Amino acid sequence: MSSASAPRVAGTDPAPANPARTRPIGKRSPRHHVERLVSTTSAPVMKTTAMLPTTVVAGMIRASRPGINRLLTSVTRVPAGTRAIQVHQTIRTLDYPSRSEQVRGEWVIGGRSGVGHVRTDQPIIYYLHGSGYVICSTRTHRGLTARLSNRTGRAVFSLDYRLGPRYRWPAAGDDTIRGYLWLLEQGFAPEQIVVAGDSAGGHLALDLLGHNQRTRTPQPAGVALLSPLYDPTFGIAHAYQRTGSSRDPFIEATSGRTFLRLYTGDADADHPRMKVVLAPGDQLPPVLIQHGAIEVMTADARAAHEMLSAAGSDARITSWDGQGHVFQMFGSRAAREALDELTAFIGPRART
């Protein structure tokens, strides 16, 4: 990335005393009508689940997940000409090499990407969709992955990982690692892969970096995190919400914590795959972090940036004025500008 196009870096303190340090970039624009629809739908659900026992919420998630996914799929437009190629492949397990597990997902190729076929000698994006670890799918995020494909000229492999409450931690992380190893086995060079993830997908991307560091697996060329989850106990977000700084139209911290517990269960909050802390000294890829300035996970984004910077990564963080959680999914002007920044970051990442 050239110095002329490098995004401005926001502060990393969870609750900075000087707001000017984290002055958002981009132009303020009214929330897109699609965002209003989603926010008016999600807000009542969030308020209701915040008052219910976890077992009741689990049942609600199981029953409502198809409808929630259909809504998100219907309002996040998929560009014309997009191709989605389903993948269902077998790979050895992480812990028991004699057994096999499945890698599920889809190759997304934008109609204006210029990509004819998926080729191992071409750069790609490995995408990890957001979910709160309990909802969404590759299909709900197909509009976003297709736009990334069109803008970057890359095929995107979008992983279909296991979700709670049926599957518990670290199932989704194991699927993420397995998907990355599968890409390497297919012949994709790590320096041709940029990993991108939003929300819980951001936490999965950090977990992948930690696994690669521990196992000496080659790191990807770069990582893009959109409104990333850093603390899967949602403690950081809950504390940030209590400061009154969040006006997120999509997520409420108490109910968000309940959703995450459906996946994390009684996992140790300090486990290195829950609270990811990368060791300094080892080579880490450059990272771009984007978050909405009014979202409840602002402090998570800052904490991730602080951790990555301390470990030696060339990590940059940008905050977008007036925007909520994963605003890049929608068709607003701010979303388009954020995708411009992502494209500038991802484009030069391939080293041929």
Short mmCIF file of C-alpha atoms in Angstrom, two decimals:
data_model
loop_
_atom_site.label_atom_id
_atom_site.label_comp_id
_atom_site.label_asym_id
_atom_site.label_seq_id
_atom_site.Cartn_x
_atom_site.Cartn_y
_atom_site.Cartn_z
CA MET A 1 0.00 0.00 0.00
CA SER A 2 1.43 3.36 -0.94
CA SER A 3 1.86 6.02 1.70
CA ALA A 4 -0.52 8.26 -0.19
CA SER A 5 -3.36 5.78 0.14
CA ALA A 6 -2.68 4.57 3.66
CA PRO A 7 -5.70 5.00 5.95
CA ARG A 8 -5.48 7.26 8.95
CA VAL A 9 -4.84 5.39 12.17
CA ALA A 10 -7.26 5.85 15.03
CA GLY A 11 -6.35 5.61 18.69
CA THR A 12 -6.39 2.28 20.45
CA ASP A 13 -7.48 3.17 24.00
CA PRO A 14 -10.81 1.47 24.85
CA ALA A 15 -12.23 4.77 26.11
CA PRO A 16 -9.95 7.58 24.94
CA ALA A 17 -10.03 10.79 26.90
CA ASN A 18 -9.37 12.86 23.79
CA PRO A 19 -12.00 12.12 21.10
CA ALA A 20 -9.86 13.86 18.47
CA ARG A 21 -7.44 10.93 18.60
CA THR A 22 -10.09 8.68 17.08
CA ARG A 23 -11.70 11.16 14.71
CA PRO A 24 -13.57 9.02 12.17
CA ILE A 25 -12.64 9.10 8.51
CA GLY A 26 -15.02 9.19 5.58
CA LYS A 27 -18.00 11.44 5.00
CA ARG A 28 -21.08 11.33 7.19
CA SER A 29 -24.01 9.96 5.24
CA PRO A 30 -27.55 9.06 6.28
CA ARG A 31 -28.12 5.41 7.06
CA HIS A 32 -29.12 3.49 3.98
CA HIS A 33 -32.77 2.35 3.88
CA VAL A 34 -31.64 -1.30 4.01
CA GLU A 35 -29.72 -0.60 7.21
CA ARG A 36 -32.84 0.98 8.69
CA LEU A 37 -34.86 -2.12 7.85
CA VAL A 38 -32.35 -4.46 9.45
CA SER A 39 -31.90 -2.27 12.52
CA THR A 40 -35.65 -1.98 13.16
CA THR A 41 -35.88 -5.76 12.90
CA SER A 42 -32.86 -6.64 15.02
CA ALA A 43 -33.36 -4.09 17.81
CA PRO A 44 -36.58 -5.63 19.23
CA VAL A 45 -35.05 -9.12 19.06
CA MET A 46 -31.95 -7.93 20.92
CA LYS A 47 -33.99 -6.25 23.65
CA THR A 48 -36.13 -9.36 24.11
CA THR A 49 -33.31 -11.89 24.27
CA ALA A 50 -31.41 -9.77 26.79
CA MET A 51 -34.10 -10.62 29.35
CA LEU A 52 -34.43 -14.35 28.65
CA PRO A 53 -32.59 -17.43 30.00
CA THR A 54 -29.89 -18.87 27.76
CA THR A 55 -31.82 -22.10 27.17
CA VAL A 56 -34.80 -20.14 25.89
CA VAL A 57 -32.59 -18.02 23.64
CA ALA A 58 -31.03 -21.20 22.21
CA GLY A 59 -34.45 -22.43 21.20
CA MET A 60 -35.30 -19.05 19.69
CA ILE A 61 -32.10 -19.05 17.65
CA ARG A 62 -32.77 -22.53 16.28
CA ALA A 63 -36.30 -21.55 15.30
CA SER A 64 -35.59 -18.08 13.93
CA ARG A 65 -32.21 -18.61 12.24
CA PRO A 66 -33.68 -19.54 8.83
CA GLY A 67 -35.88 -16.43 8.84
CA ILE A 68 -33.06 -14.14 9.97
CA ASN A 69 -30.79 -15.54 7.29
CA ARG A 70 -33.49 -15.09 4.63
CA LEU A 71 -33.95 -11.45 5.66
CA LEU A 72 -30.24 -10.70 5.49
CA THR A 73 -29.94 -12.51 2.17
CA SER A 74 -32.85 -10.55 0.70
CA VAL A 75 -31.58 -7.10 1.69
CA THR A 76 -27.88 -7.52 0.84
CA ARG A 77 -27.97 -7.36 -2.93
CA VAL A 78 -25.81 -9.82 -4.88
CA PRO A 79 -24.33 -8.15 -7.99
CA ALA A 80 -25.51 -9.44 -11.35
CA GLY A 81 -23.39 -12.14 -12.92
CA THR A 82 -22.08 -13.52 -9.61
CA ARG A 83 -21.16 -17.19 -9.59
CA ALA A 84 -21.19 -19.25 -6.39
CA ILE A 85 -19.52 -22.66 -6.64
CA GLN A 86 -20.27 -24.94 -3.70
CA VAL A 87 -17.40 -26.79 -2.04
CA HIS A 88 -17.65 -29.95 0.06
CA GLN A 89 -14.21 -31.49 0.45
CA THR A 90 -12.55 -33.96 2.79
CA ILE A 91 -9.39 -33.17 4.73
CA ARG A 92 -7.62 -34.86 7.63
CA THR A 93 -8.64 -33.77 11.11
CA LEU A 94 -6.42 -31.50 13.16
CA ASP A 95 -6.08 -33.87 16.11
CA TYR A 96 -6.52 -37.29 14.50
CA PRO A 97 -4.79 -37.46 11.08
CA SER A 98 -6.20 -40.94 10.47
CA ARG A 99 -9.73 -39.52 10.43
CA SER A 100 -11.25 -37.09 7.98
CA GLU A 101 -13.36 -33.96 8.30
CA GLN A 102 -15.25 -31.81 5.85
CA VAL A 103 -14.39 -28.39 4.46
CA ARG A 104 -17.57 -26.63 3.36
CA GLY A 105 -17.97 -23.29 1.70
CA GLU A 106 -18.32 -21.63 -1.66
CA TRP A 107 -16.15 -19.98 -4.23
CA VAL A 108 -17.66 -16.60 -5.07
CA ILE A 109 -16.64 -15.06 -8.39
CA GLY A 110 -17.98 -11.62 -9.23
CA GLY A 111 -19.34 -11.05 -12.70
CA ARG A 112 -17.02 -8.06 -13.17
CA SER A 113 -14.00 -9.60 -11.44
CA GLY A 114 -12.34 -10.77 -14.64
CA VAL A 115 -11.86 -14.20 -13.04
CA GLY A 116 -12.78 -17.02 -15.40
CA HIS A 117 -11.97 -20.02 -13.23
CA VAL A 118 -10.45 -20.56 -9.81
CA ARG A 119 -6.73 -21.10 -10.36
CA THR A 120 -4.06 -21.86 -7.80
CA ASP A 121 -1.61 -19.50 -9.47
CA GLN A 122 -3.91 -16.52 -8.89
CA PRO A 123 -4.41 -14.51 -5.65
CA ILE A 124 -7.57 -15.16 -3.65
CA ILE A 125 -9.47 -13.97 -0.58
CA TYR A 126 -10.33 -16.38 2.24
CA TYR A 127 -13.51 -14.94 3.79
CA LEU A 128 -14.91 -15.68 7.26
CA HIS A 129 -18.44 -14.39 7.66
CA GLY A 130 -19.80 -12.83 10.83
CA SER A 131 -22.32 -14.70 12.90
CA GLY A 132 -22.21 -14.02 16.62
CA TYR A 133 -21.23 -17.70 16.28
CA VAL A 134 -24.93 -18.60 15.97
CA ILE A 135 -26.44 -17.08 12.78
CA CYS A 136 -25.65 -16.09 9.18
CA SER A 137 -24.00 -18.12 6.45
CA THR A 138 -21.99 -17.86 3.27
CA ARG A 139 -25.22 -16.97 1.50
CA THR A 140 -26.08 -14.01 3.78
CA HIS A 141 -22.66 -12.56 2.98
CA ARG A 142 -22.61 -13.40 -0.73
CA GLY A 143 -23.39 -9.82 -1.70
CA LEU A 144 -20.34 -8.59 0.23
CA THR A 145 -18.01 -11.33 -0.99
CA ALA A 146 -19.14 -10.78 -4.58
CA ARG A 147 -18.43 -7.05 -4.33
CA LEU A 148 -14.99 -7.82 -2.93
CA SER A 149 -14.39 -10.18 -5.84
CA ASN A 150 -15.48 -7.57 -8.37
CA ARG A 151 -13.35 -4.84 -6.83
CA THR A 152 -10.17 -6.85 -6.25
CA GLY A 153 -10.27 -9.13 -9.29
CA ARG A 154 -9.97 -12.18 -7.01
CA ALA A 155 -12.02 -15.27 -6.40
CA VAL A 156 -13.27 -15.44 -2.80
CA PHE A 157 -13.48 -18.67 -0.82
CA SER A 158 -16.20 -18.11 1.78
CA LEU A 159 -16.11 -20.69 4.57
CA ASP A 160 -19.26 -22.36 5.87
CA TYR A 161 -18.19 -23.08 9.44
CA ARG A 162 -20.11 -24.77 12.24
CA LEU A 163 -22.31 -22.63 14.50
CA GLY A 164 -23.69 -22.78 18.02
CA PRO A 165 -25.73 -23.78 19.86
CA ARG A 166 -25.44 -27.19 18.15
CA TYR A 167 -21.65 -26.93 17.97
CA ARG A 168 -19.49 -25.48 20.73
CA TRP A 169 -16.13 -23.73 20.90
CA PRO A 170 -13.68 -24.27 19.25
CA ALA A 171 -15.57 -25.94 16.38
CA ALA A 172 -15.73 -22.81 14.21
CA GLY A 173 -12.05 -22.07 14.82
CA ASP A 174 -11.11 -25.63 13.92
CA ASP A 175 -13.10 -25.30 10.70
CA THR A 176 -11.29 -22.04 9.91
CA ILE A 177 -7.86 -23.60 10.39
CA ARG A 178 -8.91 -26.64 8.39
CA GLY A 179 -10.14 -24.41 5.56
CA TYR A 180 -6.83 -22.55 5.42
CA LEU A 181 -4.84 -25.80 5.39
CA TRP A 182 -7.11 -27.10 2.64
CA LEU A 183 -6.36 -24.03 0.53
CA LEU A 184 -2.64 -24.64 1.01
CA GLU A 185 -3.09 -28.31 0.08
CA GLN A 186 -4.89 -27.25 -3.10
CA GLY A 187 -1.75 -25.41 -4.14
CA PHE A 188 -2.51 -21.82 -3.17
CA ALA A 189 0.62 -20.13 -1.85
CA PRO A 190 0.15 -18.32 1.48
CA GLU A 191 1.54 -15.13 -0.04
CA GLN A 192 -1.36 -15.20 -2.51
CA ILE A 193 -4.04 -15.41 0.20
CA VAL A 194 -5.61 -12.47 2.01
CA VAL A 195 -7.84 -13.46 4.93
CA ALA A 196 -10.86 -11.24 5.60
CA GLY A 197 -13.54 -11.56 8.24
CA ASP A 198 -16.29 -9.54 9.85
CA SER A 199 -17.52 -9.63 13.46
CA ALA A 200 -17.04 -13.21 14.75
CA GLY A 201 -15.18 -13.89 11.51
CA GLY A 202 -12.64 -11.35 12.69
CA HIS A 203 -12.07 -13.37 15.85
CA LEU A 204 -11.67 -16.49 13.72
CA ALA A 205 -9.04 -14.71 11.61
CA LEU A 206 -7.07 -13.79 14.73
CA ASP A 207 -7.35 -17.37 16.00
CA LEU A 208 -5.96 -18.55 12.65
CA LEU A 209 -2.96 -16.22 12.99
CA GLY A 210 -2.35 -17.62 16.47
CA HIS A 211 -2.52 -21.21 15.22
CA ASN A 212 -0.14 -20.44 12.37
CA GLN A 213 2.29 -18.85 14.79
CA ARG A 214 2.21 -21.79 17.20
CA THR A 215 2.56 -24.42 14.47
CA ARG A 216 4.95 -22.48 12.22
CA THR A 217 2.40 -22.58 9.41
CA PRO A 218 3.06 -19.85 6.83
CA GLN A 219 0.94 -16.77 7.45
CA PRO A 220 -1.29 -15.24 4.75
CA ALA A 221 -0.20 -12.14 2.87
CA GLY A 222 -2.59 -9.87 4.74
CA VAL A 223 -5.67 -9.74 6.96
CA ALA A 224 -8.69 -7.43 6.76
CA LEU A 225 -10.96 -7.23 9.81
CA LEU A 226 -14.40 -5.62 9.57
CA SER A 227 -15.95 -4.70 12.95
CA PRO A 228 -14.00 -7.58 14.51
CA LEU A 229 -14.93 -9.41 17.68
CA TYR A 230 -11.87 -9.60 19.89
CA ASP A 231 -13.33 -10.70 23.24
CA PRO A 232 -15.81 -13.59 22.73
CA THR A 233 -17.08 -13.18 26.29
CA PHE A 234 -18.32 -9.76 25.10
CA GLY A 235 -16.91 -8.24 28.27
CA ILE A 236 -15.07 -5.48 26.38
CA ALA A 237 -18.19 -4.56 24.41
CA HIS A 238 -20.36 -4.63 27.54
CA ALA A 239 -17.98 -2.28 29.36
CA TYR A 240 -17.86 0.03 26.35
CA GLN A 241 -21.66 0.15 26.12
CA ARG A 242 -21.83 1.23 29.77
CA THR A 243 -19.75 4.31 28.91
CA GLY A 244 -22.64 5.53 26.78
CA SER A 245 -20.42 5.85 23.72
CA SER A 246 -22.27 3.23 21.65
CA ARG A 247 -25.37 4.03 19.60
CA ASP A 248 -25.21 0.83 17.58
CA PRO A 249 -28.52 0.24 15.73
CA PHE A 250 -27.84 -3.48 15.31
CA ILE A 251 -26.26 -4.95 18.46
CA GLU A 252 -26.95 -4.66 22.18
CA ALA A 253 -24.16 -5.90 24.44
CA THR A 254 -26.18 -7.89 27.00
CA SER A 255 -28.02 -9.93 24.39
CA GLY A 256 -24.84 -10.22 22.34
CA ARG A 257 -23.15 -11.81 25.33
CA THR A 258 -26.03 -14.30 25.59
CA PHE A 259 -25.68 -15.24 21.91
CA LEU A 260 -21.96 -15.82 22.25
CA ARG A 261 -22.41 -18.05 25.30
CA LEU A 262 -24.46 -20.39 23.13
CA TYR A 263 -21.18 -21.14 21.36
CA THR A 264 -18.46 -20.52 23.96
CA GLY A 265 -20.26 -22.29 26.83
CA ASP A 266 -17.86 -22.71 29.76
CA ALA A 267 -14.69 -22.18 27.72
CA ASP A 268 -11.81 -20.58 29.64
CA ALA A 269 -11.93 -16.86 28.82
CA ASP A 270 -8.12 -16.69 29.02
CA HIS A 271 -7.48 -19.63 26.70
CA PRO A 272 -5.17 -18.47 23.87
CA ARG A 273 -7.81 -19.38 21.32
CA MET A 274 -10.43 -17.31 23.16
CA LYS A 275 -8.29 -14.31 24.10
CA VAL A 276 -5.84 -14.24 21.21
CA VAL A 277 -2.49 -12.69 22.09
CA LEU A 278 0.13 -13.09 19.38
CA ALA A 279 3.77 -13.40 20.37
CA PRO A 280 6.11 -10.60 19.31
CA GLY A 281 9.12 -11.34 17.18
CA ASP A 282 7.53 -13.64 14.61
CA GLN A 283 6.66 -12.24 11.22
CA LEU A 284 3.00 -11.26 11.05
CA PRO A 285 1.08 -10.04 8.01
CA PRO A 286 -0.17 -6.47 7.68
CA VAL A 287 -3.69 -5.95 9.01
CA LEU A 288 -6.40 -3.41 8.18
CA ILE A 289 -9.19 -2.98 10.75
CA GLN A 290 -12.40 -1.07 9.96
CA HIS A 291 -15.20 -0.33 12.41
CA GLY A 292 -18.25 1.91 12.65
CA ALA A 293 -17.78 4.88 14.97
CA ILE A 294 -21.07 4.26 16.82
CA GLU A 295 -20.93 0.48 17.09
CA VAL A 296 -20.80 -1.42 20.36
CA MET A 297 -17.70 -3.35 19.26
CA THR A 298 -15.57 -0.24 18.80
CA ALA A 299 -13.51 -1.21 21.85
CA ASP A 300 -13.01 -4.73 20.45
CA ALA A 301 -11.58 -3.24 17.25
CA ARG A 302 -9.23 -1.04 19.26
CA ALA A 303 -8.15 -3.93 21.49
CA ALA A 304 -7.38 -6.07 18.43
CA HIS A 305 -5.35 -3.22 16.95
CA GLU A 306 -3.43 -2.73 20.17
CA MET A 307 -2.64 -6.45 20.46
CA LEU A 308 -1.52 -6.74 16.83
CA SER A 309 0.65 -3.63 17.05
CA ALA A 310 2.30 -4.89 20.23
CA ALA A 311 3.11 -8.15 18.42
CA GLY A 312 4.83 -6.28 15.61
CA SER A 313 2.18 -6.36 12.91
CA ASP A 314 1.79 -3.38 10.60
CA ALA A 315 -1.79 -2.92 11.82
CA ARG A 316 -3.96 0.04 10.82
CA ILE A 317 -7.40 0.94 12.14
CA THR A 318 -10.01 3.25 10.61
CA SER A 319 -13.25 4.43 12.19
CA TRP A 320 -16.24 5.40 10.03
CA ASP A 321 -18.44 8.28 11.13
CA GLY A 322 -22.07 7.50 11.95
CA GLN A 323 -21.77 3.81 11.04
CA GLY A 324 -22.81 0.72 12.99
CA HIS A 325 -21.73 -2.90 12.99
CA VAL A 326 -20.46 -4.35 9.68
CA PHE A 327 -21.89 -1.42 7.71
CA GLN A 328 -19.87 -2.63 4.71
CA MET A 329 -22.60 -5.19 3.96
CA PHE A 330 -25.06 -2.52 2.89
CA GLY A 331 -25.25 -0.17 -0.06
CA SER A 332 -24.54 3.16 1.63
CA ARG A 333 -21.96 5.67 0.48
CA ALA A 334 -19.87 4.92 3.57
CA ALA A 335 -19.94 1.21 2.69
CA ARG A 336 -18.69 1.94 -0.81
CA GLU A 337 -15.90 4.16 0.53
CA ALA A 338 -14.90 1.47 3.04
CA LEU A 339 -14.77 -1.10 0.24
CA ASP A 340 -12.56 1.30 -1.72
CA GLU A 341 -10.15 1.26 1.22
CA LEU A 342 -10.32 -2.53 1.49
CA THR A 343 -9.61 -2.85 -2.23
CA ALA A 344 -6.56 -0.59 -1.95
CA PHE A 345 -5.30 -2.73 0.94
CA ILE A 346 -6.02 -6.13 -0.61
CA GLY A 347 -4.88 -5.32 -4.14
CA PRO A 348 -1.13 -5.02 -3.48
CA ARG A 349 -1.07 -7.94 -1.03
CA ALA A 350 -0.30 -10.57 -3.67
CA ARG A 351 3.43 -11.05 -4.20
CA THR A 352 4.09 -12.68 -7.56
#
